CSV table of C-alpha atoms in Angstrom, one decimal:
chain,number,residue,atom,x,y,z
A,1,UNK,CA,0.0,0.1,0.0
A,2,UNK,CA,1.3,3.4,-1.0
A,3,UNK,CA,1.6,6.0,1.8
A,4,UNK,CA,-1.1,8.2,0.1
A,5,UNK,CA,-3.5,5.3,0.4
A,6,UNK,CA,-2.5,4.5,3.9
A,7,UNK,CA,-3.2,8.0,5.1
A,8,UNK,CA,-6.4,8.3,3.2
A,9,UNK,CA,-7.7,5.1,5.0
A,10,UNK,CA,-6.6,6.0,8.4
A,11,UNK,CA,-6.6,9.8,8.5
A,12,UNK,CA,-10.2,10.0,10.0
A,13,UNK,CA,-9.1,7.8,12.8
A,14,UNK,CA,-6.0,9.7,13.7
A,15,UNK,CA,-7.8,13.0,13.4
A,16,UNK,CA,-10.5,11.8,15.9
A,17,UNK,CA,-7.7,10.6,18.4
A,18,UNK,CA,-6.0,13.9,18.0
A,19,UNK,CA,-9.0,15.9,18.8
A,20,UNK,CA,-9.9,13.8,21.7
A,21,UNK,CA,-6.5,14.2,23.2
A,22,UNK,CA,-6.7,17.9,22.7
A,23,UNK,CA,-10.3,18.0,24.4
A,24,UNK,CA,-12.1,18.8,21.1
A,25,UNK,CA,-15.1,16.5,21.1
A,26,UNK,CA,-16.8,17.2,17.8
A,27,UNK,CA,-16.6,14.2,15.3
A,28,UNK,CA,-14.9,15.6,12.2
A,29,UNK,CA,-14.7,12.2,10.4
A,30,UNK,CA,-17.9,11.1,8.7
A,31,UNK,CA,-19.2,7.6,9.5
A,32,UNK,CA,-17.0,7.3,12.6
A,33,UNK,CA,-18.0,7.3,16.2
A,34,UNK,CA,-16.3,9.9,18.5
A,35,UNK,CA,-13.5,8.6,20.8
A,36,UNK,CA,-14.2,8.0,24.4
A,37,UNK,CA,-12.2,6.9,27.5
A,38,UNK,CA,-13.3,3.3,27.0
A,39,UNK,CA,-11.8,3.2,23.4
A,40,UNK,CA,-8.3,4.3,24.6
A,41,UNK,CA,-6.6,0.9,25.0
A,42,UNK,CA,-8.0,-0.4,21.6
A,43,UNK,CA,-6.9,3.0,19.9
A,44,UNK,CA,-3.5,2.7,21.4
A,45,UNK,CA,-3.0,-0.9,20.3
A,46,UNK,CA,-4.2,0.3,16.7
A,47,UNK,CA,-1.7,3.2,16.6
A,48,UNK,CA,1.2,1.1,17.7
A,49,UNK,CA,0.4,-1.2,14.7
A,50,UNK,CA,0.1,1.8,12.3
A,51,UNK,CA,3.4,3.1,13.6
A,52,UNK,CA,5.0,-0.3,12.9
A,53,UNK,CA,3.7,-0.4,9.4
A,54,UNK,CA,4.9,3.1,8.7
A,55,UNK,CA,8.4,2.2,9.9
A,56,UNK,CA,8.6,-1.1,8.1
A,57,UNK,CA,7.6,0.5,4.7
A,58,UNK,CA,9.8,3.6,5.3
A,59,UNK,CA,7.0,6.3,5.0
A,60,UNK,CA,8.0,9.7,5.3
A,61,UNK,CA,9.5,11.1,8.5
A,62,UNK,CA,6.6,13.5,9.1
A,63,UNK,CA,4.0,10.6,9.1
A,64,UNK,CA,6.2,8.5,11.3
A,65,UNK,CA,6.7,11.5,13.7
A,66,UNK,CA,3.0,12.2,13.8
A,67,UNK,CA,2.1,8.6,14.6
A,68,UNK,CA,5.0,8.4,17.2
A,69,UNK,CA,3.5,11.5,18.9
A,70,UNK,CA,0.0,10.2,19.1
A,71,UNK,CA,1.3,6.9,20.5
A,72,UNK,CA,3.3,8.7,23.2
A,73,UNK,CA,0.3,10.8,24.1
A,74,UNK,CA,-2.1,7.7,24.2
A,75,UNK,CA,0.4,5.8,26.3
A,76,UNK,CA,0.6,8.7,28.8
A,77,UNK,CA,-3.2,9.0,28.9
A,78,UNK,CA,-3.6,5.4,29.4
A,79,UNK,CA,-1.1,5.3,32.3
A,80,UNK,CA,-2.7,8.4,33.8
A,81,UNK,CA,-6.0,6.4,33.8
A,82,UNK,CA,-4.7,3.4,35.4
A,83,UNK,CA,-3.1,5.7,38.1
A,84,UNK,CA,-6.3,7.5,38.7
A,85,UNK,CA,-8.2,4.0,38.9
A,86,UNK,CA,-6.0,3.0,41.6
A,87,UNK,CA,-6.4,6.1,43.5
A,88,UNK,CA,-10.3,5.6,43.2
A,89,UNK,CA,-9.9,2.3,44.9
A,90,UNK,CA,-7.8,3.9,47.9
A,91,UNK,CA,-10.5,6.7,48.0
A,92,UNK,CA,-13.3,4.1,48.2
A,93,UNK,CA,-11.6,2.1,50.9
A,94,UNK,CA,-10.7,5.0,53.1
A,95,UNK,CA,-13.8,7.2,52.4
A,96,UNK,CA,-16.3,5.9,49.9
A,97,UNK,CA,-17.2,2.6,51.9
A,98,UNK,CA,-17.9,4.1,55.2
A,99,UNK,CA,-19.7,7.0,53.6
A,100,UNK,CA,-21.9,4.5,51.8
A,101,UNK,CA,-22.6,2.7,55.2
A,102,UNK,CA,-23.8,5.9,56.9
A,103,UNK,CA,-25.9,6.9,53.9
A,104,UNK,CA,-27.8,3.7,54.5
A,105,UNK,CA,-27.6,3.7,58.2
A,106,UNK,CA,-31.2,2.8,58.7
A,107,UNK,CA,-30.9,-0.4,56.8
A,108,UNK,CA,-27.6,-1.2,58.7
A,109,UNK,CA,-29.3,-0.6,62.1
A,110,UNK,CA,-32.2,-2.8,61.0
A,111,UNK,CA,-30.0,-5.6,59.8
A,112,UNK,CA,-27.9,-5.3,63.1
A,113,UNK,CA,-31.1,-5.8,65.1
A,114,UNK,CA,-32.2,-8.6,63.0
A,115,UNK,CA,-28.8,-10.3,63.6
A,116,UNK,CA,-28.2,-9.4,67.2
A,117,UNK,CA,-31.7,-9.9,68.8
A,118,UNK,CA,-32.0,-13.7,67.9
A,119,UNK,CA,-28.3,-14.2,68.7
A,120,UNK,CA,-28.8,-12.7,72.2
A,121,UNK,CA,-32.1,-14.7,72.8
A,122,UNK,CA,-30.6,-18.0,71.5
A,123,UNK,CA,-27.4,-17.4,73.3
A,124,UNK,CA,-29.1,-17.0,76.7
A,125,UNK,CA,-31.4,-19.7,76.0
A,126,UNK,CA,-28.7,-22.2,75.2
A,127,UNK,CA,-26.7,-21.1,78.2
A,128,UNK,CA,-29.7,-21.8,80.6
A,129,UNK,CA,-31.0,-24.8,78.8
A,130,UNK,CA,-28.5,-27.3,77.4
A,131,UNK,CA,-31.0,-28.9,75.2
A,132,UNK,CA,-32.2,-25.8,73.3
A,133,UNK,CA,-29.2,-26.1,70.8
A,134,UNK,CA,-30.4,-29.4,69.6
A,135,UNK,CA,-33.4,-27.5,68.2
A,136,UNK,CA,-31.2,-26.0,65.5
A,137,UNK,CA,-28.2,-28.5,65.3
A,138,UNK,CA,-27.9,-32.2,65.3
A,139,UNK,CA,-26.0,-34.2,68.0
A,140,UNK,CA,-23.1,-34.7,65.4
A,141,UNK,CA,-22.8,-30.8,64.8
A,142,UNK,CA,-22.8,-30.2,68.5
A,143,UNK,CA,-20.0,-32.7,69.0
A,144,UNK,CA,-18.1,-31.3,66.1
A,145,UNK,CA,-18.2,-27.6,67.5
A,146,UNK,CA,-17.2,-28.8,70.9
A,147,UNK,CA,-14.2,-30.6,69.6
A,148,UNK,CA,-13.1,-27.5,67.6
A,149,UNK,CA,-12.8,-25.5,70.7
A,150,UNK,CA,-11.3,-28.2,73.0
A,151,UNK,CA,-8.5,-26.7,74.9
A,152,UNK,CA,-6.3,-29.8,74.1
A,153,UNK,CA,-6.2,-29.0,70.4
A,154,UNK,CA,-3.1,-27.9,68.7
A,155,UNK,CA,-5.2,-25.4,66.7
A,156,UNK,CA,-8.6,-23.8,67.3
A,157,UNK,CA,-11.7,-23.3,65.3
A,158,UNK,CA,-11.3,-26.6,63.3
A,159,UNK,CA,-10.9,-30.4,64.0
A,160,UNK,CA,-7.5,-31.9,64.9
A,161,UNK,CA,-5.5,-33.0,62.0
A,162,UNK,CA,-7.4,-30.8,59.6
A,163,UNK,CA,-5.7,-29.0,56.6
A,164,UNK,CA,-3.0,-26.3,56.7
A,165,UNK,CA,-3.6,-22.7,57.6
A,166,UNK,CA,-3.3,-21.7,53.9
A,167,UNK,CA,-5.9,-24.2,52.8
A,168,UNK,CA,-8.2,-23.0,55.7
A,169,UNK,CA,-7.7,-19.4,54.6
A,170,UNK,CA,-9.3,-20.4,51.2
A,171,UNK,CA,-12.1,-22.4,52.9
A,172,UNK,CA,-13.0,-19.5,55.3
A,173,UNK,CA,-13.0,-17.0,52.2
A,174,UNK,CA,-15.4,-19.4,50.2
A,175,UNK,CA,-17.6,-20.0,53.5
A,176,UNK,CA,-17.8,-16.4,54.6
A,177,UNK,CA,-18.4,-14.9,51.3
A,178,UNK,CA,-20.9,-17.6,50.3
A,179,UNK,CA,-22.9,-16.5,53.7
A,180,UNK,CA,-22.7,-12.8,52.8
A,181,UNK,CA,-23.6,-13.3,49.1
A,182,UNK,CA,-26.7,-15.2,50.0
A,183,UNK,CA,-27.6,-12.8,52.6
A,184,UNK,CA,-27.4,-9.9,50.1
A,185,UNK,CA,-28.7,-11.5,46.9
A,186,UNK,CA,-31.9,-12.9,48.6
A,187,UNK,CA,-33.0,-9.3,49.3
A,188,UNK,CA,-34.3,-9.3,45.8
A,189,UNK,CA,-37.3,-11.3,47.3
A,190,UNK,CA,-38.7,-7.9,48.6
A,191,UNK,CA,-36.1,-8.2,51.4
A,192,UNK,CA,-37.5,-11.4,52.9
A,193,UNK,CA,-34.5,-13.4,51.9
A,194,UNK,CA,-32.2,-11.1,53.8
A,195,UNK,CA,-34.3,-11.0,56.9
A,196,UNK,CA,-34.2,-14.7,56.9
A,197,UNK,CA,-30.6,-15.1,56.6
A,198,UNK,CA,-29.8,-12.5,59.2
A,199,UNK,CA,-32.2,-14.1,61.8
A,200,UNK,CA,-30.9,-17.6,60.8
A,201,UNK,CA,-27.2,-16.7,61.3
A,202,UNK,CA,-28.1,-14.9,64.4
A,203,UNK,CA,-29.7,-17.9,65.8
A,204,UNK,CA,-26.9,-20.3,65.0
A,205,UNK,CA,-24.3,-17.9,66.4
A,206,UNK,CA,-26.3,-17.4,69.6
A,207,UNK,CA,-26.7,-21.2,70.0
A,208,UNK,CA,-22.9,-21.7,69.6
A,209,UNK,CA,-22.1,-18.8,72.0
A,210,UNK,CA,-24.5,-20.0,74.6
A,211,UNK,CA,-23.6,-23.7,74.5
A,212,UNK,CA,-19.8,-23.2,74.3
A,213,UNK,CA,-20.0,-20.9,77.3
A,214,UNK,CA,-22.1,-23.5,79.2
A,215,UNK,CA,-19.5,-26.4,78.6
A,216,UNK,CA,-16.8,-24.2,79.8
A,217,UNK,CA,-14.4,-23.6,76.7
A,218,UNK,CA,-14.4,-19.8,77.4
A,219,UNK,CA,-10.7,-19.8,77.5
A,220,UNK,CA,-10.5,-21.1,73.9
A,221,UNK,CA,-13.7,-19.9,72.3
A,222,UNK,CA,-13.8,-16.1,73.1
A,223,UNK,CA,-10.1,-15.5,72.2
A,224,UNK,CA,-10.7,-17.3,68.9
A,225,UNK,CA,-13.6,-15.4,67.8
A,226,UNK,CA,-12.7,-11.9,69.1
A,227,UNK,CA,-10.1,-11.2,66.5
A,228,UNK,CA,-11.6,-12.1,63.2
A,229,UNK,CA,-15.2,-11.4,64.5
A,230,UNK,CA,-14.9,-7.7,64.3
A,231,UNK,CA,-14.6,-8.0,60.6
A,232,UNK,CA,-16.7,-11.1,59.9
A,233,UNK,CA,-19.8,-10.4,62.0
A,234,UNK,CA,-20.1,-6.8,60.9
A,235,UNK,CA,-19.5,-7.9,57.2
A,236,UNK,CA,-22.6,-10.1,57.6
A,237,UNK,CA,-24.6,-7.4,59.0
A,238,UNK,CA,-23.5,-5.1,56.1
A,239,UNK,CA,-24.4,-7.6,53.5
A,240,UNK,CA,-27.8,-8.0,55.1
A,241,UNK,CA,-28.2,-4.1,55.1
A,242,UNK,CA,-27.4,-4.2,51.3
A,243,UNK,CA,-30.0,-6.9,50.7
A,244,UNK,CA,-32.6,-4.9,52.6
A,245,UNK,CA,-32.0,-1.9,50.4
A,246,UNK,CA,-32.7,-3.9,47.5
A,247,UNK,CA,-36.0,-5.3,49.0
A,248,UNK,CA,-36.8,-1.7,50.0
A,249,UNK,CA,-36.6,-0.5,46.4
A,250,UNK,CA,-39.1,-3.1,45.3
A,251,UNK,CA,-41.6,-2.6,48.3
A,252,UNK,CA,-41.2,1.2,48.1
A,253,UNK,CA,-40.1,2.3,44.5
A,254,UNK,CA,-41.6,5.9,45.0
A,255,UNK,CA,-42.0,7.6,41.7
A,256,UNK,CA,-39.9,5.3,39.7
A,257,UNK,CA,-40.8,2.0,38.3
A,258,UNK,CA,-39.5,-1.1,40.3
A,259,UNK,CA,-37.1,-1.8,37.6
A,260,UNK,CA,-35.6,1.7,37.8
A,261,UNK,CA,-35.8,1.8,41.6
A,262,UNK,CA,-34.0,-1.6,41.7
A,263,UNK,CA,-31.3,-0.4,39.4
A,264,UNK,CA,-30.5,2.7,41.5
A,265,UNK,CA,-30.6,0.5,44.8
A,266,UNK,CA,-28.3,-2.0,43.2
A,267,UNK,CA,-25.7,0.7,42.8
A,268,UNK,CA,-26.0,1.9,46.3
A,269,UNK,CA,-25.9,-1.7,47.6
A,270,UNK,CA,-22.9,-2.8,45.6
A,271,UNK,CA,-20.9,0.3,47.2
A,272,UNK,CA,-21.6,-1.6,50.4
A,273,UNK,CA,-20.9,-5.1,49.1
A,274,UNK,CA,-17.4,-4.2,47.6
A,275,UNK,CA,-16.3,-3.1,50.9
A,276,UNK,CA,-18.1,-6.2,52.6
A,277,UNK,CA,-16.1,-8.6,50.5
A,278,UNK,CA,-12.7,-7.0,51.5
A,279,UNK,CA,-13.7,-7.2,55.2
A,280,UNK,CA,-14.3,-10.9,54.7
A,281,UNK,CA,-10.9,-11.5,53.1
A,282,UNK,CA,-9.4,-9.8,56.1
A,283,UNK,CA,-11.5,-12.0,58.5
A,284,UNK,CA,-10.5,-15.2,56.7
A,285,UNK,CA,-6.8,-14.2,56.9
A,286,UNK,CA,-7.1,-13.6,60.7
A,287,UNK,CA,-9.2,-16.6,61.3
A,288,UNK,CA,-6.6,-18.8,59.6
A,289,UNK,CA,-3.4,-17.5,60.7
A,290,UNK,CA,-4.1,-15.6,63.9
A,291,UNK,CA,-7.2,-16.7,65.8
A,292,UNK,CA,-6.3,-20.5,65.3
A,293,UNK,CA,-3.0,-20.3,67.0
A,294,UNK,CA,-2.6,-21.6,70.5
A,295,UNK,CA,0.9,-20.3,70.8
A,296,UNK,CA,-0.4,-16.6,71.4
A,297,UNK,CA,-1.5,-15.8,75.0
A,298,UNK,CA,-5.1,-15.1,75.7
A,299,UNK,CA,-4.3,-11.5,76.9
A,300,UNK,CA,-2.7,-10.7,73.7
A,301,UNK,CA,-5.6,-12.0,71.7
A,302,UNK,CA,-8.2,-10.1,73.7
A,303,UNK,CA,-6.1,-7.0,73.3
A,304,UNK,CA,-5.7,-7.4,69.6
A,305,UNK,CA,-9.3,-8.3,69.2
A,306,UNK,CA,-10.5,-5.3,71.2
A,307,UNK,CA,-8.3,-3.2,69.0
A,308,UNK,CA,-9.9,-4.6,65.8
A,309,UNK,CA,-13.4,-3.9,67.3
A,310,UNK,CA,-12.4,-0.3,68.1
A,311,UNK,CA,-10.7,0.1,64.6
A,312,UNK,CA,-13.8,-1.2,62.6
A,313,UNK,CA,-16.4,0.9,64.8
A,314,UNK,CA,-14.1,4.2,64.5
A,315,UNK,CA,-13.7,3.4,60.6
A,316,UNK,CA,-17.5,3.1,60.0
A,317,UNK,CA,-18.3,6.2,62.2
A,318,UNK,CA,-15.4,8.6,61.4
A,319,UNK,CA,-13.8,7.5,58.0
A,320,UNK,CA,-14.6,9.7,54.9
A,321,UNK,CA,-16.0,12.5,56.9
A,322,UNK,CA,-15.1,16.0,55.5
A,323,UNK,CA,-13.5,18.2,58.1
A,324,UNK,CA,-15.3,21.6,58.5
A,325,UNK,CA,-13.3,24.5,56.9
A,326,UNK,CA,-12.2,27.0,59.5
A,327,UNK,CA,-13.4,30.6,59.0
A,328,UNK,CA,-10.8,33.3,58.3
A,329,UNK,CA,-9.7,35.2,61.3
A,330,UNK,CA,-11.8,38.2,62.1
A,331,UNK,CA,-14.7,37.0,60.0
A,332,UNK,CA,-18.3,36.7,61.4
A,333,UNK,CA,-20.1,33.3,61.3
């Protein structure tokens, strides 16, 4: 292909990219769609190919220089987009996620009540009545739970001779995220699914707490759960809150159609779920490598666990809040 034909074929594309890079949005090439941020990787690869062809065929230095300049500009813009994307994730972790929780505070508090109230009732009942736990668990499950927190175990939270910490880390991630996802996704059933799983998890948690306390495994059970519980238990509540938000959009869509209301609620709910999944990964790591260890003293586990609870609560309450701007000296408020 001669250079004149090569330029005639691709001139429209190059002009669109040049206009986009310079901030000029108007489409000056007939039959071609304007360039967008989403097109940048594809256009970058195409320009690199055009530049390679121009060099191989020894086209004029002006054309090669023009294409090389476009490639450099696209490379810089692409790198800048990736850099901005990483900053967005950091901004979400340190500000966006806690703000999303506070924006949906009523659903967070409702989910907290649906989870903690059954846990408290079942916990006290299982402590006072040893037979109550068998209403929600089989005798084999009860024996398995007792063996998991036996003070004679080398590791806690799982049976003797079980898999390594790394494999258990993967198991905990799968298990925790599965629970959270069911609690969230079933909110699509007008919130009833989220309510069911929050209450169910609360009942099981309370039954375990009450029974293990009754049999006297306090020195192993509570130091085990206090560390990762700050992230895992709150994450389950947050997943339930996100599910309740979905259900509320269907029960009370307002002036929107149910489909539009659900779409808007889904965006808000996913802002909570992204952070929830991160909390569950942290919880799984602590549960596998920290909570299960018997080499760390009980006092240290309580201290670290208390710090984690304080950290999570402070993060949810204070992170992402914009500080008020101080008024200039001498000005009137």
